[in-house]
XYZ file of C-alpha atoms in Angstrom:
436
model
C 13.036 16.001 61.885
C 10.538 18.027 59.786
C 11.978 19.644 56.708
C 12.399 23.408 56.711
C 10.109 23.630 53.443
C 7.263 21.795 55.301
C 7.734 23.803 58.336
C 7.334 26.931 56.250
C 4.312 25.718 54.512
C 2.918 24.803 58.169
C 3.499 28.010 59.238
C 1.492 29.730 56.156
C -1.391 27.453 57.096
C -1.321 28.795 60.604
C -1.273 32.406 59.717
C -3.747 32.245 56.900
C -7.509 32.549 57.529
C -9.236 29.398 57.721
C -11.393 30.432 54.536
C -8.482 31.360 52.575
C -7.323 29.741 49.393
C -4.033 27.596 50.185
C -1.116 28.167 47.943
C -1.397 26.086 44.713
C 2.115 24.838 45.056
C 1.062 22.938 48.255
C -0.430 19.499 47.519
C -3.521 18.243 49.150
C -3.728 15.132 51.345
C -4.558 12.762 48.259
C -1.675 13.701 46.383
C 1.080 11.120 45.134
C 3.945 10.809 47.138
C 6.455 13.136 45.229
C 4.062 16.010 45.059
C 4.786 17.087 48.311
C 7.024 20.126 49.127
C 10.891 19.455 49.046
C 13.386 20.420 51.903
C 13.712 24.115 51.158
C 11.853 27.339 51.637
C 11.310 29.482 48.695
C 12.276 32.762 47.815
C 11.094 34.984 44.436
C 12.455 37.874 42.876
C 11.231 39.998 39.777
C 13.746 41.391 37.194
C 13.319 43.075 34.152
C 15.390 41.981 30.906
C 15.360 43.885 27.507
C 15.956 42.572 24.322
C 17.376 45.008 21.734
C 15.919 45.668 18.383
C 13.230 42.739 18.121
C 10.842 42.986 15.289
C 7.445 44.103 16.454
C 5.507 41.741 13.923
C 2.069 43.026 14.994
C 2.853 46.498 13.900
C 3.640 45.428 10.267
C 3.200 48.008 7.772
C 1.874 46.295 4.815
C 2.263 49.249 2.631
C 6.142 49.928 3.229
C 6.392 46.154 3.512
C 8.514 46.726 6.784
C 8.422 45.573 10.479
C 9.381 48.203 12.910
C 11.949 47.256 15.766
C 11.654 47.700 19.528
C 13.322 47.255 22.834
C 11.430 44.610 24.078
C 11.002 44.304 27.841
C 10.335 41.025 29.757
C 9.364 41.033 33.104
C 10.683 37.864 34.758
C 10.084 35.832 37.923
C 12.973 33.726 39.515
C 11.887 31.375 42.270
C 15.043 29.727 44.208
C 15.762 27.640 47.526
C 15.916 30.269 50.189
C 16.333 30.797 53.766
C 13.654 33.505 54.473
C 14.119 35.730 57.694
C 12.234 34.998 60.653
C 8.382 36.250 60.432
C 8.668 37.095 56.639
C 5.452 37.039 55.026
C 4.656 35.019 51.876
C 4.157 36.596 48.468
C 0.647 37.057 47.071
C 0.745 37.106 43.238
C -1.312 39.286 41.084
C -1.964 39.471 37.455
C -4.819 39.835 35.050
C -6.036 37.762 32.029
C -8.179 38.594 29.018
C -11.962 38.343 29.564
C -14.665 37.335 27.029
C -14.757 40.140 24.439
C -15.797 43.032 25.055
C -15.270 42.887 28.735
C -12.044 44.316 30.391
C -9.264 41.945 31.360
C -10.021 40.357 34.963
C -7.350 40.678 37.779
C -6.774 37.581 40.014
C -4.492 37.158 43.120
C -2.621 33.957 44.049
C -1.405 32.925 47.492
C 2.239 31.569 47.590
C 4.555 29.980 49.799
C 7.416 32.348 48.426
C 9.030 35.211 50.420
C 10.232 38.030 48.161
C 13.613 38.998 47.891
C 14.580 36.429 50.578
C 18.396 35.109 51.046
C 19.031 32.289 48.870
C 20.680 28.942 49.591
C 24.089 28.345 48.483
C 24.610 25.327 46.285
C 24.091 24.128 42.636
C 20.706 23.768 41.623
C 19.409 22.897 38.134
C 18.097 25.894 36.046
C 14.574 25.695 34.745
C 13.082 27.739 32.255
C 9.347 27.987 32.520
C 6.960 29.183 29.810
C 3.277 30.019 30.156
C 0.764 29.355 27.574
C -0.978 32.026 24.890
C -2.143 35.285 26.880
C -1.454 33.412 30.125
C 0.458 34.911 33.303
C 3.519 33.735 35.166
C 1.519 34.117 38.075
C -0.867 31.297 36.807
C 1.794 28.417 37.086
C 2.910 29.036 40.479
C 1.943 25.737 41.378
C 4.794 24.233 39.656
C 7.428 27.158 40.080
C 7.307 26.989 43.894
C 7.094 23.319 44.361
C 10.018 22.869 42.180
C 12.182 25.414 43.910
C 11.335 23.687 47.003
C 13.058 20.659 45.847
C 16.150 22.043 44.856
C 15.541 23.885 41.368
C 15.823 27.562 40.233
C 12.885 28.220 38.106
C 13.225 31.198 35.713
C 9.451 32.196 33.968
C 9.028 35.116 31.777
C 5.967 37.093 31.425
C 5.770 37.005 27.476
C 3.287 40.014 26.943
C 1.095 38.218 24.501
C -1.502 40.133 22.513
C -5.225 39.817 23.681
C -6.260 36.343 23.447
C -9.496 37.015 22.203
C -8.062 38.936 19.096
C -7.522 36.117 16.318
C -5.245 38.543 14.450
C -2.775 38.615 17.394
C -1.459 34.979 16.965
C 1.654 36.024 14.765
C 2.991 37.530 17.850
C 3.431 34.424 20.168
C 4.163 32.265 17.253
C 7.032 34.517 16.520
C 8.323 35.476 19.910
C 7.901 32.214 21.879
C 11.267 30.488 20.729
C 13.491 33.755 20.807
C 11.826 34.983 24.160
C 12.750 31.553 25.642
C 16.164 31.442 23.984
C 16.890 34.823 25.332
C 15.737 34.341 28.933
C 17.927 31.213 29.048
C 21.010 33.016 28.136
C 20.301 36.019 30.336
C 19.835 33.547 33.052
C 23.045 31.775 32.409
C 24.872 35.016 32.336
C 23.351 36.023 35.588
C 23.988 32.923 37.248
C 27.953 33.155 36.003
C 27.890 36.629 37.504
C 26.319 35.586 41.018
C 23.546 37.528 40.251
C 20.802 37.293 43.410
C 18.654 34.538 42.925
C 20.563 33.083 40.312
C 23.943 32.850 41.983
C 23.073 28.978 42.933
C 21.581 28.047 39.419
C 23.187 25.506 37.486
C 23.197 26.234 33.721
C 24.823 23.081 32.715
C 21.822 21.176 33.906
C 19.056 23.451 32.173
C 15.381 22.116 32.052
C 12.740 23.743 29.624
C 8.894 23.707 30.580
C 6.389 24.781 28.727
C 2.438 24.811 28.574
C 0.429 25.095 25.446
C 2.078 27.899 23.333
C 5.201 27.645 25.822
C 5.235 24.031 24.965
C 5.708 24.898 21.609
C 8.440 27.437 22.376
C 10.692 24.862 24.773
C 10.275 22.118 22.109
C 11.564 24.537 19.283
C 14.525 25.576 21.723
C 15.129 22.103 22.441
C 15.837 21.158 18.694
C 12.603 20.928 16.976
C 13.581 22.824 13.684
C 10.965 25.088 12.312
C 9.294 24.053 9.015
C 10.319 26.610 6.398
C 7.093 25.622 4.378
C 5.120 25.541 7.748
C 3.954 28.171 10.503
C 6.880 30.824 9.971
C 5.036 31.880 6.881
C 2.061 33.026 9.121
C 4.289 35.954 10.154
C 4.040 39.031 8.073
C 7.050 40.190 6.280
C 8.988 36.915 6.355
C 10.417 37.884 9.614
C 10.362 34.732 11.153
C 11.815 32.656 8.043
C 15.292 33.095 9.123
C 14.676 31.012 12.329
C 13.354 28.092 10.215
C 15.419 25.079 9.505
C 18.577 26.148 7.479
C 18.161 29.685 8.088
C 20.501 32.401 9.334
C 19.100 32.533 12.788
C 18.062 29.169 13.562
C 20.822 28.255 15.432
C 20.225 31.175 17.876
C 17.339 29.230 19.011
C 19.408 26.409 20.327
C 19.643 26.424 23.994
C 23.020 24.742 25.426
C 23.184 22.169 27.988
C 19.258 21.180 28.015
C 19.147 17.858 30.041
C 15.162 17.592 29.895
C 12.023 18.996 28.371
C 8.405 18.879 29.968
C 5.929 19.753 27.591
C 2.253 20.572 28.928
C -0.415 20.503 26.506
C 1.951 21.617 23.741
C 0.927 23.705 20.707
C 2.776 23.397 17.498
C 1.466 20.445 15.511
C -1.705 21.659 14.962
C -0.312 24.752 13.286
C 2.523 23.084 11.381
C 5.282 24.464 13.402
C 7.964 21.661 12.451
C 6.791 19.741 9.769
C 6.820 15.913 9.976
C 10.246 15.449 10.645
C 11.290 18.622 12.805
C 10.491 17.058 16.316
C 13.364 14.364 15.558
C 15.643 17.110 16.400
C 14.654 17.021 20.146
C 17.130 14.409 21.750
C 16.741 15.416 25.726
C 14.791 13.236 27.424
C 11.003 14.509 26.885
C 7.967 14.204 29.240
C 4.717 15.171 27.291
C 1.372 15.808 29.251
C -1.824 15.895 27.805
C -5.658 15.510 27.928
C -7.298 13.109 25.432
C -10.069 15.548 25.106
C -8.007 18.542 24.377
C -10.089 20.856 22.242
C -7.370 23.624 21.961
C -4.430 21.768 20.290
C -6.031 18.505 19.731
C -4.841 15.051 21.324
C -4.566 12.795 18.492
C -3.466 15.487 16.098
C -1.546 17.599 18.335
C -0.342 16.194 21.360
C 0.422 12.404 20.836
C 2.290 13.387 17.417
C 5.007 15.113 19.801
C 5.453 11.979 21.748
C 5.627 9.953 18.621
C 7.762 12.051 16.285
C 10.434 13.075 18.899
C 12.088 9.819 17.888
C 15.552 10.347 19.165
C 14.482 11.412 22.769
C 13.788 8.803 25.809
C 10.180 9.927 25.994
C 7.152 9.632 28.077
C 3.451 10.430 27.478
C 1.314 11.137 30.575
C -2.681 11.310 29.704
C -5.481 12.789 31.499
C -8.245 10.326 30.423
C -11.090 12.789 29.337
C -9.014 15.629 30.225
C -8.930 19.041 28.137
C -6.403 21.796 27.775
C -6.641 23.283 31.051
C -4.081 21.309 32.904
C -1.084 23.748 33.244
C -2.196 26.633 35.651
C -3.473 26.825 38.987
C -6.892 26.227 40.027
C -9.134 29.140 39.264
C -8.932 32.197 41.737
C -11.965 33.545 43.261
C -12.249 36.496 40.828
C -12.005 34.096 37.791
C -15.076 32.122 39.010
C -17.792 34.358 37.587
C -17.650 33.637 34.255
C -17.226 30.270 32.113
C -14.588 31.888 29.850
C -12.385 33.388 32.901
C -12.916 29.790 34.903
C -11.592 27.955 31.448
C -8.256 29.634 31.786
C -7.556 27.491 34.949
C -10.295 24.803 35.390
C -10.754 21.476 33.498
C -14.512 20.308 32.983
C -13.946 16.741 34.179
C -11.008 16.662 36.513
C -10.621 18.230 39.857
C -7.843 20.724 39.387
C -6.042 20.377 42.879
C -5.679 16.539 41.798
C -4.334 17.668 38.384
C -1.730 19.990 39.992
C -0.786 17.195 42.277
C -0.491 14.332 39.740
C 1.859 16.833 37.657
C 3.879 17.820 40.491
C 4.522 13.960 41.121
C 5.536 12.928 37.672
C 7.533 15.973 36.914
C 9.513 15.442 40.044
C 10.072 11.776 39.257
C 11.140 12.832 35.732
C 13.632 15.727 36.634
C 14.931 13.975 39.481
C 15.783 11.072 37.352
C 17.116 12.648 34.355
C 18.381 15.639 35.486
C 19.850 15.063 39.201
C 20.691 11.620 38.151
C 18.338 9.911 41.082
C 17.608 6.616 39.377
C 15.692 5.424 42.353
C 12.964 7.881 40.582
C 12.520 5.738 37.450
C 10.430 3.462 39.527
C 7.935 6.044 39.496
C 7.821 6.312 35.767
C 7.867 2.585 34.960
C 4.613 1.173 36.132
C 3.858 -2.418 34.824
C 0.559 -0.976 33.538
C 0.003 1.711 30.723
C -3.552 2.291 32.099
C -3.667 3.047 35.625
C -7.304 1.486 35.978
C -5.888 -1.757 35.318
C -3.416 -1.592 38.295
C -4.150 -3.659 41.452
C -3.162 -2.993 45.042
C -0.646 -5.427 46.008
C -1.286 -8.328 48.280
C -0.212 -8.159 50.785
C 0.390 -4.421 50.641
C 0.763 -1.470 52.840
C -2.044 -1.042 55.494
C -4.352 1.995 56.230
C -6.794 3.995 54.485
C -4.311 5.679 52.262
C -0.931 4.509 51.990
C 1.541 5.087 48.819
C 1.863 2.076 46.469
C 5.339 0.391 46.752
C 4.729 -0.209 42.694
C 5.785 -3.411 41.531
C 4.466 -6.434 39.496
C 0.903 -5.568 38.412
C 0.688 -3.012 41.260
C -0.764 0.284 41.360
C 1.533 2.975 40.328
C 4.357 3.693 42.642
C 3.787 6.540 44.943
C -0.017 6.996 44.503
C -2.476 6.637 47.381
C -4.732 3.603 47.507
C -7.463 4.001 45.321
C -6.385 7.140 43.833
C -4.414 6.189 40.774
C -7.259 6.066 38.178
C -7.988 7.728 34.718
C -4.332 7.959 33.731
C -2.071 6.389 30.928
C 1.914 6.491 31.178
C 3.467 5.616 27.766
C 7.354 5.238 27.428
C 9.318 5.136 24.135
C 13.296 4.623 24.211
C 15.150 6.745 21.693
C 15.623 5.476 18.099
C 19.144 4.302 17.120
């Protein structure tokens, strides 16, 4: 019998004009096996949570040597397994991103499968905190949020209100705000779940997942235990405001999120600006999936992404590599309004990889990782343990499944499990167990 999530997705396609963009959360026909939507329809709610007395580091008064305190408001999207009422219309997300100076921000819309404020499904679903990249937007990561919600996860994603990406002077803002923003949102979600708040009543904070892209990756790694180096990037924040959050500082413990069962860091920033020093990442003990392109020109691969995998020595960890891939592997494909200038498109699209394939591979691998380590489905480990590190070296099993595009069953020397025939190419998957 068809699953409700798939039936609802099929309805979306039938109700959408033929030339419309498909929702990014719905994988294409050549997607690997676990990318497909799960059994649930999806709801989405928007809330605003306010942090009192937060330092506004970009308003630092050098003459007075002081930083004003403000009430910091965060708009937060919550995606969850739902039972939409008949004939409900799916959401269309809308936001804007900074354009190449001096142009004004460029607006965009993204079609979704979620139904706004739909009744939620009862249950106990792992809580996922999802953090976007520097200058990015929550709406730009619906490919993952909706996909995971359909599979029985509750996803909570703040809009971090970063300064204009084109203003280099704004960097201390997200440097300072990412870790406390994520910790605050996780605490608020935990309290809201306990109180049975709409959208979060079925969330299970005892099984918390942290996922971050780029600057969001820096934030989730920090909150998962990577101690900030007191001699490192914290000193880039004016007024010494961030120093108490460094290792041994009075506020360091406030960044520790409890019950973290897994961490996913997509093209993570942090190493390139010395956030943690040489040893800080050893504080990450939850299972870790790092995803990156080996031609990342933004945070670097050999000097930025790979060291996260290498230095998190106390985590059971994986490194998924897109060969010849760059930094733009964490957002939806470019909406139509973002295709008129290279700057705009570069928020979303990789120069080499077809983006619907990037999203589908990430959906597949993240699903396998979270199902295995958070939900305890050990059968998913087979998708994470191919016999070949280089996907190009794998062979289609003989005898194997027949047809033009069957999924690989995996096994000794076989094509990576769950990938269609001839479609497991250009990837690497490395694994290291935690050190004693």
